Amino acid sequence: MHILVQKFGGTSLATDERRAQVASIVSEAVHEGYSPVVVVSAIGRSGDPYATDTFLTMVRGIHPDLPKRELDLLMSCGEVISGTVLVSTLKSLGLKAVLLTGGQAGIITNNDFGDARIVRVEPAEILEQLAAGYVVVVTGFQGVTESGQITTLGRGGSDTTASALGVALNAESIDIYTDVEGIMTADPRIVEDARILDTVTYNEICQLAYQGAKVIHPRAVEIAMQRNIPLRIKSTFSKAPGTLVTNMHPDREVGTDITTDRIIAGIAHTPNVTQFKIMTTDASNKQLTDKRIFKAMALADISVDFISVQPEAVLYTVSDEVAAKAVQILQNMDFETEVVPSCAKVSIVGAGIAGVPGVMADMVEALSDAGVTILQSADSHTTIWVLVHQRDMVTAVQALHKKFKLDI
Ligand code: ADP
Ligand code: MG
């Protein structure tokens, strides 16, 4: 059996016309001899009648402490609706199709309602349906606990469903269909001349995704990477070949890493973060002070990023949403704190960064020429991050895109 996982996002399923396009992509795969497992997101985006965020607005505000278990039941409905509509569309093309919920598809998760992790996949039911000649449509973004409670997987959860199924079924490929023609050198919404990348490594796309490129969820990449299942990002609306995510160069021997002249693959950005700089000059026991700061954040469930522990200060960022809570905590602990709200993290990512001198120098030059102030920076072997004021974010991304010639 040649199993292919095909995942379609909310915008791809938004109208009758689009669903017809989705069905014809699935139908084509069937006619090419594949057994497709089709993962669907809920229809549309916030505000659309059957979008997950729309369901949430119905209960938000009723009580400050909404029941998490029931919220997951509510949030799991959007995919049941889109899946049912898609099965009907596939049938109208003469295909045999069946819908399975996450639980029916054997996706077992932990008990973390709202942000559950997949612990294993029991693919027997899917395999049985595929063997009987059915296209198996699976509701994305959800699973079931050992005791049968419905859970959801958090933002980008349908990508994770697709990857987990791809791995469990040892699929030939996991194809993520969306509204862009592949992974681009930057978000096309802010860089007009962003280009499609033909290939990227798992590592590069994982970094891009973690640093804010919303095109695929990083957890989905990590899962596919474990078993080296090729991931392809493609457009539902065009025949463009899309982006292949793999460790292997298609033209080279198995096991050979991609080595190209490309230093930077792309640029990602994360808006809406607040920078904290806590002075620890007076601390009699610096290490203990540092520990207390991070412990206090963890206890308040505030996730911190861009951490820099320096001899006389501790720097980090949190998302704007939780900034006020973090300020309060630090005040209660009597720390002298500088707060810079409305910042953005801009990252350049590329497997070629390691060991290439001058990349940081080029980055600093491009940003200072564009009049952008760097508030903080950090680097790893595949990524260089800078923190800038949010008002400079678009300028920064565009300047870097140009500097590293990503538009050519
Ligand atoms: P879906 O509903 O199909 O899951 P998403 O909105 O999650 O779609 O992801 C697709 C969007 O990701 C694109 O419309 C694009 O604006 C955005 N995006 C951000 N960064 C990138 C990038 N580097 N390459 C491609 N798309 C990107
Ligand atoms: Mg998505």
CSV table of C-alpha atoms and ligand atoms in Angstrom, one decimal:
chain,number,residue,atom,x,y,z
A,1,MET,CA,0.0,0.0,0.0
A,2,HIS,CA,1.3,3.4,-0.9
A,3,ILE,CA,0.1,5.6,1.9
A,4,LEU,CA,0.0,9.3,1.5
A,5,VAL,CA,-1.0,11.8,4.2
A,6,GLN,CA,-2.6,14.9,2.9
A,7,LYS,CA,-3.5,17.7,5.3
A,8,PHE,CA,-5.7,20.6,4.3
A,9,GLY,CA,-5.9,23.8,6.4
A,10,GLY,CA,-8.9,26.0,7.2
A,11,THR,CA,-8.6,28.3,4.3
A,12,SER,CA,-8.4,25.4,1.9
A,13,LEU,CA,-11.7,24.1,3.1
A,14,ALA,CA,-13.6,27.4,3.3
A,15,THR,CA,-15.9,27.3,0.3
A,16,ASP,CA,-17.7,24.8,-1.9
A,17,GLU,CA,-15.3,25.7,-4.7
A,18,ARG,CA,-12.2,25.1,-2.6
A,19,ARG,CA,-13.5,21.9,-1.2
A,20,ALA,CA,-14.0,20.7,-4.8
A,21,GLN,CA,-10.3,21.5,-5.4
A,22,VAL,CA,-9.4,19.6,-2.3
A,23,ALA,CA,-11.4,16.6,-3.4
A,24,SER,CA,-9.8,16.7,-6.8
A,25,ILE,CA,-6.3,16.6,-5.3
A,26,VAL,CA,-7.4,13.6,-3.2
A,27,SER,CA,-9.0,12.0,-6.2
A,28,GLU,CA,-5.8,12.5,-8.3
A,29,ALA,CA,-3.8,10.7,-5.6
A,30,VAL,CA,-6.2,7.8,-5.6
A,31,HIS,CA,-5.9,7.5,-9.4
A,32,GLU,CA,-2.1,7.5,-9.1
A,33,GLY,CA,-2.4,4.5,-6.9
A,34,TYR,CA,-2.0,6.0,-3.5
A,35,SER,CA,-4.1,5.3,-0.4
A,36,PRO,CA,-4.7,8.8,1.0
A,37,VAL,CA,-5.3,9.6,4.6
A,38,VAL,CA,-6.7,13.1,4.6
A,39,VAL,CA,-6.3,15.3,7.7
A,40,VAL,CA,-8.7,18.3,7.9
A,41,SER,CA,-8.7,21.5,10.0
A,42,ALA,CA,-11.9,23.3,10.8
A,43,ILE,CA,-13.4,25.5,8.1
A,44,GLY,CA,-12.3,29.0,7.8
A,45,ARG,CA,-10.7,31.5,10.3
A,46,SER,CA,-12.0,33.3,13.4
A,47,GLY,CA,-15.3,34.9,12.6
A,48,ASP,CA,-16.3,32.3,10.0
A,49,PRO,CA,-19.4,30.3,11.3
A,50,TYR,CA,-17.7,26.9,11.8
A,51,ALA,CA,-14.2,28.0,12.8
A,52,THR,CA,-12.9,26.9,16.2
A,53,ASP,CA,-12.4,30.4,17.4
A,54,THR,CA,-16.0,31.2,16.6
A,55,PHE,CA,-17.2,28.4,18.8
A,56,LEU,CA,-15.1,29.7,21.6
A,57,THR,CA,-16.7,33.1,21.5
A,58,MET,CA,-19.9,31.5,22.4
A,59,VAL,CA,-18.6,30.5,25.9
A,60,ARG,CA,-16.0,33.1,26.5
A,61,GLY,CA,-17.0,35.5,29.3
A,62,ILE,CA,-19.7,33.2,30.8
A,63,HIS,CA,-17.4,32.3,33.7
A,64,PRO,CA,-13.8,33.2,34.4
A,65,ASP,CA,-12.9,29.6,34.9
A,66,LEU,CA,-14.3,27.7,31.9
A,67,PRO,CA,-14.2,23.9,32.1
A,68,LYS,CA,-11.2,22.7,30.1
A,69,ARG,CA,-12.5,19.3,29.4
A,70,GLU,CA,-15.8,20.6,27.9
A,71,LEU,CA,-13.9,23.3,26.0
A,72,ASP,CA,-12.0,20.5,24.2
A,73,LEU,CA,-15.3,18.8,23.3
A,74,LEU,CA,-16.5,22.1,21.8
A,75,MET,CA,-13.2,22.8,20.0
A,76,SER,CA,-13.2,19.3,18.5
A,77,CYS,CA,-16.5,20.0,16.6
A,78,GLY,CA,-15.0,22.2,13.9
A,79,GLU,CA,-13.1,19.3,12.3
A,80,VAL,CA,-16.0,17.0,12.6
A,81,ILE,CA,-18.0,19.4,10.5
A,82,SER,CA,-15.4,20.0,7.9
A,83,GLY,CA,-14.6,16.3,7.7
A,84,THR,CA,-18.2,15.4,7.2
A,85,VAL,CA,-18.5,18.0,4.4
A,86,LEU,CA,-15.4,16.7,2.8
A,87,VAL,CA,-16.4,13.0,2.9
A,88,SER,CA,-19.6,14.1,1.1
A,89,THR,CA,-17.6,16.0,-1.5
A,90,LEU,CA,-15.4,13.0,-2.1
A,91,LYS,CA,-18.4,10.7,-2.4
A,92,SER,CA,-19.8,13.1,-5.0
A,93,LEU,CA,-16.7,12.3,-7.1
A,94,GLY,CA,-17.5,8.6,-6.8
A,95,LEU,CA,-14.8,7.9,-4.2
A,96,LYS,CA,-15.3,5.7,-1.2
A,97,ALA,CA,-14.6,7.8,1.9
A,98,VAL,CA,-15.0,7.5,5.6
A,99,LEU,CA,-14.5,10.0,8.4
A,100,LEU,CA,-12.7,9.1,11.7
A,101,THR,CA,-12.4,11.4,14.7
A,102,GLY,CA,-9.0,11.6,16.3
A,103,GLY,CA,-10.0,8.9,18.8
A,104,GLN,CA,-11.5,6.7,16.2
A,105,ALA,CA,-8.2,7.1,14.2
A,106,GLY,CA,-6.3,5.8,17.2
A,107,ILE,CA,-4.6,9.0,18.3
A,108,ILE,CA,-3.9,8.7,22.0
A,109,THR,CA,-2.9,11.8,23.9
A,110,ASN,CA,-2.0,12.7,27.5
A,111,ASN,CA,-4.6,14.5,29.7
A,112,ASP,CA,-3.4,18.1,29.0
A,113,PHE,CA,-6.7,19.5,27.8
A,114,GLY,CA,-6.3,22.3,25.3
A,115,ASP,CA,-2.6,21.5,24.5
A,116,ALA,CA,-2.4,17.7,24.7
A,117,ARG,CA,0.6,15.8,23.4
A,118,ILE,CA,0.2,12.7,21.3
A,119,VAL,CA,1.7,9.7,23.2
A,120,ARG,CA,1.1,7.1,20.6
A,121,VAL,CA,-1.0,6.2,17.5
A,122,GLU,CA,-2.9,2.9,17.1
A,123,PRO,CA,-3.5,2.9,13.4
A,124,ALA,CA,-5.4,-0.4,13.1
A,125,GLU,CA,-8.8,1.1,12.1
A,126,ILE,CA,-7.2,3.4,9.5
A,127,LEU,CA,-5.3,0.5,8.0
A,128,GLU,CA,-8.5,-1.6,7.8
A,129,GLN,CA,-10.4,1.2,6.1
A,130,LEU,CA,-7.6,1.8,3.6
A,131,ALA,CA,-7.3,-1.9,2.9
A,132,ALA,CA,-11.1,-1.9,2.1
A,133,GLY,CA,-10.4,0.9,-0.5
A,134,TYR,CA,-11.7,3.9,1.5
A,135,VAL,CA,-10.1,7.3,1.5
A,136,VAL,CA,-9.8,7.9,5.2
A,137,VAL,CA,-10.5,11.4,6.3
A,138,VAL,CA,-9.3,12.2,9.9
A,139,THR,CA,-10.3,15.2,12.0
A,140,GLY,CA,-7.1,17.1,12.8
A,141,PHE,CA,-6.2,18.8,16.0
A,142,GLN,CA,-7.6,16.2,18.4
A,143,GLY,CA,-7.1,12.9,20.1
A,144,VAL,CA,-8.4,10.9,23.0
A,145,THR,CA,-6.9,10.1,26.4
A,146,GLU,CA,-6.4,6.5,27.6
A,147,SER,CA,-9.7,6.8,29.4
A,148,GLY,CA,-11.6,8.0,26.3
A,149,GLN,CA,-11.7,11.8,27.0
A,150,ILE,CA,-11.5,14.0,23.9
A,151,THR,CA,-8.6,16.3,23.9
A,152,THR,CA,-7.3,19.0,21.5
A,153,LEU,CA,-3.6,19.5,20.5
A,154,GLY,CA,-3.2,23.3,20.6
A,155,ARG,CA,-2.4,25.8,17.8
A,156,GLY,CA,-1.3,24.2,14.6
A,157,GLY,CA,-2.5,20.9,15.9
A,158,SER,CA,-3.7,19.6,12.6
A,159,ASP,CA,-0.2,19.7,11.3
A,160,THR,CA,0.8,17.6,14.3
A,161,THR,CA,-2.0,15.1,13.5
A,162,ALA,CA,-0.8,14.8,9.9
A,163,SER,CA,2.8,14.1,11.0
A,164,ALA,CA,1.9,11.6,13.7
A,165,LEU,CA,-0.2,9.7,11.2
A,166,GLY,CA,2.5,9.9,8.6
A,167,VAL,CA,5.0,8.3,11.0
A,168,ALA,CA,2.6,5.7,12.4
A,169,LEU,CA,1.6,4.6,8.9
A,170,ASN,CA,5.1,4.9,7.5
A,171,ALA,CA,3.6,7.1,4.8
A,172,GLU,CA,5.6,7.8,1.6
A,173,SER,CA,5.1,11.5,2.2
A,174,ILE,CA,3.2,14.0,4.4
A,175,ASP,CA,1.8,16.7,2.2
A,176,ILE,CA,0.7,19.9,3.9
A,177,TYR,CA,-1.7,21.8,1.6
A,178,THR,CA,-2.2,25.5,2.4
A,179,ASP,CA,-2.8,28.9,0.9
A,180,VAL,CA,0.8,29.6,-0.2
A,181,GLU,CA,2.9,27.7,-2.7
A,182,GLY,CA,5.4,26.5,-0.2
A,183,ILE,CA,7.8,27.7,2.4
A,184,MET,CA,9.0,31.1,1.6
A,185,THR,CA,12.1,33.1,2.4
A,186,ALA,CA,9.9,35.3,4.7
A,187,ASP,CA,6.2,35.8,5.4
A,188,PRO,CA,4.7,37.0,2.1
A,189,ARG,CA,2.3,39.2,4.0
A,190,ILE,CA,5.2,41.5,4.9
A,191,VAL,CA,7.9,40.8,2.3
A,192,GLU,CA,6.4,41.2,-1.2
A,193,ASP,CA,9.3,39.6,-3.1
A,194,ALA,CA,9.6,36.6,-0.8
A,195,ARG,CA,10.5,33.5,-2.8
A,196,ILE,CA,9.4,29.9,-2.6
A,197,LEU,CA,12.2,27.5,-1.3
A,198,ASP,CA,12.4,24.3,-3.3
A,199,THR,CA,14.0,22.4,-0.4
A,200,VAL,CA,14.7,23.1,3.2
A,201,THR,CA,16.1,20.8,5.9
A,202,TYR,CA,13.9,19.7,8.8
A,203,ASN,CA,16.2,21.7,11.0
A,204,GLU,CA,15.7,24.9,9.1
A,205,ILE,CA,12.0,24.7,8.8
A,206,CYS,CA,11.8,23.8,12.5
A,207,GLN,CA,13.7,26.9,13.5
A,208,LEU,CA,11.7,29.1,11.1
A,209,ALA,CA,8.5,27.7,12.6
A,210,TYR,CA,9.6,28.1,16.2
A,211,GLN,CA,10.6,31.7,15.4
A,212,GLY,CA,7.2,32.6,14.1
A,213,ALA,CA,6.8,31.3,10.5
A,214,LYS,CA,3.2,30.1,10.9
A,215,VAL,CA,3.2,28.0,7.7
A,216,ILE,CA,3.7,24.7,9.7
A,217,HIS,CA,3.8,23.8,13.4
A,218,PRO,CA,7.3,23.0,14.6
A,219,ARG,CA,6.1,20.0,16.6
A,220,ALA,CA,4.9,18.5,13.3
A,221,VAL,CA,8.3,18.9,11.8
A,222,GLU,CA,10.0,17.3,14.8
A,223,ILE,CA,7.7,14.3,14.5
A,224,ALA,CA,8.3,13.8,10.8
A,225,MET,CA,12.0,14.2,11.3
A,226,GLN,CA,12.2,11.4,13.7
A,227,ARG,CA,11.5,8.9,11.0
A,228,ASN,CA,12.7,10.9,8.0
A,229,ILE,CA,9.3,11.0,6.4
A,230,PRO,CA,9.4,13.6,3.6
A,231,LEU,CA,7.2,16.6,4.3
A,232,ARG,CA,5.9,18.7,1.4
A,233,ILE,CA,4.3,22.1,1.7
A,234,LYS,CA,2.1,22.8,-1.3
A,235,SER,CA,-0.7,25.0,-2.4
A,236,THR,CA,-4.3,23.8,-2.6
A,237,PHE,CA,-4.9,26.3,-5.4
A,238,SER,CA,-2.0,25.8,-7.8
A,239,LYS,CA,0.0,23.1,-9.4
A,240,ALA,CA,3.3,24.5,-8.2
A,241,PRO,CA,5.7,21.8,-6.9
A,242,GLY,CA,5.9,23.3,-3.4
A,243,THR,CA,8.7,22.9,-0.9
A,244,LEU,CA,10.3,19.5,0.1
A,245,VAL,CA,11.5,19.2,3.6
A,246,THR,CA,14.0,16.5,4.1
A,247,ASN,CA,17.6,15.8,5.3
A,248,MET,CA,18.5,14.2,2.0
A,249,HIS,CA,19.4,16.0,-1.1
A,250,PRO,CA,17.1,14.4,-3.7
A,251,ASP,CA,19.9,14.1,-6.2
A,252,ARG,CA,22.4,12.6,-3.9
A,253,GLU,CA,23.0,9.4,-2.1
A,254,VAL,CA,20.9,8.6,0.9
A,255,GLY,CA,22.5,9.9,4.1
A,256,THR,CA,24.2,12.9,2.5
A,257,ASP,CA,23.2,16.2,4.0
A,258,ILE,CA,22.1,19.0,1.9
A,259,THR,CA,25.1,21.1,1.3
A,260,THR,CA,24.5,24.1,-0.9
A,261,ASP,CA,26.0,27.6,-1.1
A,262,ARG,CA,22.9,28.9,0.6
A,263,ILE,CA,23.8,30.5,4.0
A,264,ILE,CA,20.4,31.8,4.9
A,265,ALA,CA,17.2,29.9,4.1
A,266,GLY,CA,14.7,32.5,5.5
A,267,ILE,CA,13.7,35.1,7.9
A,268,ALA,CA,11.0,34.7,10.6
A,269,HIS,CA,9.5,37.2,13.0
A,270,THR,CA,7.5,37.0,16.3
A,271,PRO,CA,5.7,40.2,17.2
A,272,ASN,CA,4.2,41.2,20.6
A,273,VAL,CA,6.9,40.5,23.1
A,274,THR,CA,8.0,42.5,26.1
A,275,GLN,CA,11.7,42.7,27.2
A,276,PHE,CA,12.6,42.6,30.8
A,277,LYS,CA,16.0,43.7,32.1
A,278,ILE,CA,16.4,43.0,35.8
A,279,MET,CA,19.4,44.6,37.6
A,280,THR,CA,21.1,42.1,39.8
A,281,THR,CA,24.1,44.3,40.7
A,282,ASP,CA,23.3,44.3,44.4
A,283,ALA,CA,22.6,40.7,44.8
A,284,SER,CA,24.8,39.1,47.4
A,285,ASN,CA,24.2,35.7,45.9
A,286,LYS,CA,23.8,36.2,42.2
A,287,GLN,CA,23.1,32.6,41.3
A,288,LEU,CA,20.3,32.3,43.8
A,289,THR,CA,18.8,35.6,42.6
A,290,ASP,CA,18.8,34.4,39.0
A,291,LYS,CA,17.2,31.1,40.0
A,292,ARG,CA,14.5,33.0,42.0
A,293,ILE,CA,13.5,35.1,39.0
A,294,PHE,CA,13.1,32.1,36.7
A,295,LYS,CA,11.3,30.0,39.3
A,296,ALA,CA,8.9,32.8,40.0
A,297,MET,CA,8.1,33.0,36.3
A,298,ALA,CA,7.7,29.3,36.0
A,299,LEU,CA,5.4,29.2,39.0
A,300,ALA,CA,3.2,31.8,37.4
A,301,ASP,CA,3.1,29.7,34.2
A,302,ILE,CA,4.8,32.5,32.3
A,303,SER,CA,7.0,31.2,29.5
A,304,VAL,CA,10.2,33.1,29.0
A,305,ASP,CA,12.4,33.4,25.9
A,306,PHE,CA,15.5,35.2,24.7
A,307,ILE,CA,17.2,34.6,28.1
A,308,SER,CA,20.5,36.3,28.7
A,309,VAL,CA,22.1,35.9,32.1
A,310,GLN,CA,24.8,38.6,32.6
A,311,PRO,CA,27.1,39.4,35.5
A,312,GLU,CA,25.0,42.4,36.5
A,313,ALA,CA,21.6,41.7,34.9
A,314,VAL,CA,19.1,39.1,33.7
A,315,LEU,CA,17.4,39.7,30.4
A,316,TYR,CA,14.5,37.9,28.9
A,317,THR,CA,11.3,38.3,27.0
A,318,VAL,CA,7.7,37.3,27.6
A,319,SER,CA,4.6,37.7,25.3
A,320,ASP,CA,2.9,41.0,25.7
A,321,GLU,CA,-0.2,39.3,27.1
A,322,VAL,CA,1.5,38.1,30.3
A,323,ALA,CA,3.8,41.1,30.7
A,324,ALA,CA,1.7,42.9,33.3
A,325,LYS,CA,1.6,39.7,35.4
A,326,ALA,CA,5.4,39.4,35.1
A,327,VAL,CA,5.9,43.1,36.1
A,328,GLN,CA,3.7,42.5,39.2
A,329,ILE,CA,5.7,39.5,40.3
A,330,LEU,CA,9.0,41.3,39.9
A,331,GLN,CA,7.7,44.3,41.9
A,332,ASN,CA,6.5,42.0,44.6
A,333,MET,CA,10.0,40.6,44.8
A,334,ASP,CA,11.5,44.1,45.0
A,335,PHE,CA,13.6,43.9,41.8
A,336,GLU,CA,14.7,46.9,39.9
A,337,THR,CA,13.4,46.2,36.4
A,338,GLU,CA,13.5,47.9,33.0
A,339,VAL,CA,10.5,47.0,30.8
A,340,VAL,CA,10.4,47.5,27.1
A,341,PRO,CA,7.0,46.7,25.8
A,342,SER,CA,6.0,46.1,22.1
A,343,CYS,CA,9.1,44.4,20.8
A,344,ALA,CA,9.5,41.8,18.1
A,345,LYS,CA,12.0,39.0,17.6
A,346,VAL,CA,13.5,38.8,14.1
A,347,SER,CA,15.5,35.7,13.2
A,348,ILE,CA,17.6,34.7,10.3
A,349,VAL,CA,17.8,30.9,9.8
A,350,GLY,CA,20.0,28.8,7.7
A,351,ALA,CA,21.9,25.5,8.0
A,352,GLY,CA,24.8,27.4,6.4
A,353,ILE,CA,25.3,29.9,9.2
A,354,ALA,CA,27.6,27.7,11.2
A,355,GLY,CA,31.2,28.6,10.7
A,356,VAL,CA,30.6,31.3,8.1
A,357,PRO,CA,32.3,34.4,9.3
A,358,GLY,CA,30.6,37.8,8.8
A,359,VAL,CA,27.0,36.8,8.9
A,360,MET,CA,26.4,38.7,12.2
A,361,ALA,CA,28.4,41.7,10.8
A,362,ASP,CA,26.1,41.7,7.7
A,363,MET,CA,23.1,41.5,9.9
A,364,VAL,CA,24.2,44.4,12.1
A,365,GLU,CA,25.1,46.5,9.1
A,366,ALA,CA,21.8,45.9,7.4
A,367,LEU,CA,19.8,46.8,10.5
A,368,SER,CA,21.8,49.9,11.3
A,369,ASP,CA,21.6,51.1,7.7
A,370,ALA,CA,17.8,50.8,8.0
A,371,GLY,CA,17.8,52.7,11.2
A,372,VAL,CA,16.8,49.7,13.3
A,373,THR,CA,18.0,49.5,16.9
A,374,ILE,CA,19.0,46.1,18.2
A,375,LEU,CA,17.8,45.6,21.8
A,376,GLN,CA,19.3,42.2,22.3
A,377,SER,CA,20.8,39.4,20.2
A,378,ALA,CA,21.7,35.7,20.4
A,379,ASP,CA,22.8,33.0,18.0
A,380,SER,CA,23.1,29.3,17.5
A,381,HIS,CA,24.6,27.2,14.7
A,382,THR,CA,21.5,27.7,12.5
A,383,THR,CA,19.9,30.9,13.7
A,384,ILE,CA,20.7,34.5,14.7
A,385,TRP,CA,18.0,36.3,16.7
A,386,VAL,CA,17.6,40.0,17.3
A,387,LEU,CA,15.1,41.8,19.4
A,388,VAL,CA,13.9,45.1,18.0
A,389,HIS,CA,11.1,47.5,18.6
A,390,GLN,CA,7.9,46.3,17.0
A,391,ARG,CA,7.6,49.5,15.1
A,392,ASP,CA,10.8,48.5,13.3
A,393,MET,CA,9.9,44.8,12.7
A,394,VAL,CA,8.7,45.1,9.1
A,395,THR,CA,11.7,47.3,8.2
A,396,ALA,CA,14.1,44.9,9.8
A,397,VAL,CA,12.7,41.8,8.1
A,398,GLN,CA,12.7,43.6,4.7
A,399,ALA,CA,16.2,45.0,5.2
A,400,LEU,CA,17.6,41.5,6.1
A,401,HIS,CA,15.7,39.9,3.2
A,402,LYS,CA,17.5,42.3,0.8
A,403,LYS,CA,20.9,42.1,2.5
A,404,PHE,CA,21.0,38.3,2.3
A,405,LYS,CA,19.8,38.4,-1.3
A,406,LEU,CA,16.8,36.2,-0.6
A,407,ASP,CA,14.8,37.9,-3.2
A,408,ILE,CA,17.1,36.8,-6.1
B,1,ADP,P1,-3.5,26.7,7.2
B,1,ADP,O1,-4.8,27.2,7.5
B,1,ADP,O2,-3.4,26.0,5.8
B,1,ADP,O3,-2.9,25.8,8.2
B,1,ADP,P2,-1.7,28.8,8.0
B,1,ADP,O4,-2.3,30.2,8.1
B,1,ADP,O5,-1.5,28.1,9.3
B,1,ADP,O6,-2.5,27.9,7.0
B,1,ADP,O7,-0.2,28.9,7.3
B,1,ADP,C1,-0.1,29.5,6.0
B,1,ADP,C2,0.3,31.0,6.2
B,1,ADP,O8,1.6,31.1,6.8
B,1,ADP,C3,0.5,31.7,4.9
B,1,ADP,O9,-0.7,32.3,4.4
B,1,ADP,C4,1.6,32.8,5.2
B,1,ADP,O10,1.0,34.1,5.3
B,1,ADP,C5,2.1,32.4,6.5
B,1,ADP,N1,3.6,32.3,6.6
B,1,ADP,C6,4.4,32.9,7.5
B,1,ADP,N2,5.7,32.7,7.3
B,1,ADP,C7,5.7,32.0,6.1
B,1,ADP,C8,6.8,31.5,5.3
B,1,ADP,N3,8.1,31.7,5.6
B,1,ADP,N4,6.5,30.8,4.2
B,1,ADP,C9,5.2,30.6,3.8
B,1,ADP,N5,4.2,31.1,4.5
B,1,ADP,C10,4.4,31.8,5.6
B,2,MG,MG,-1.7,26.1,10.0
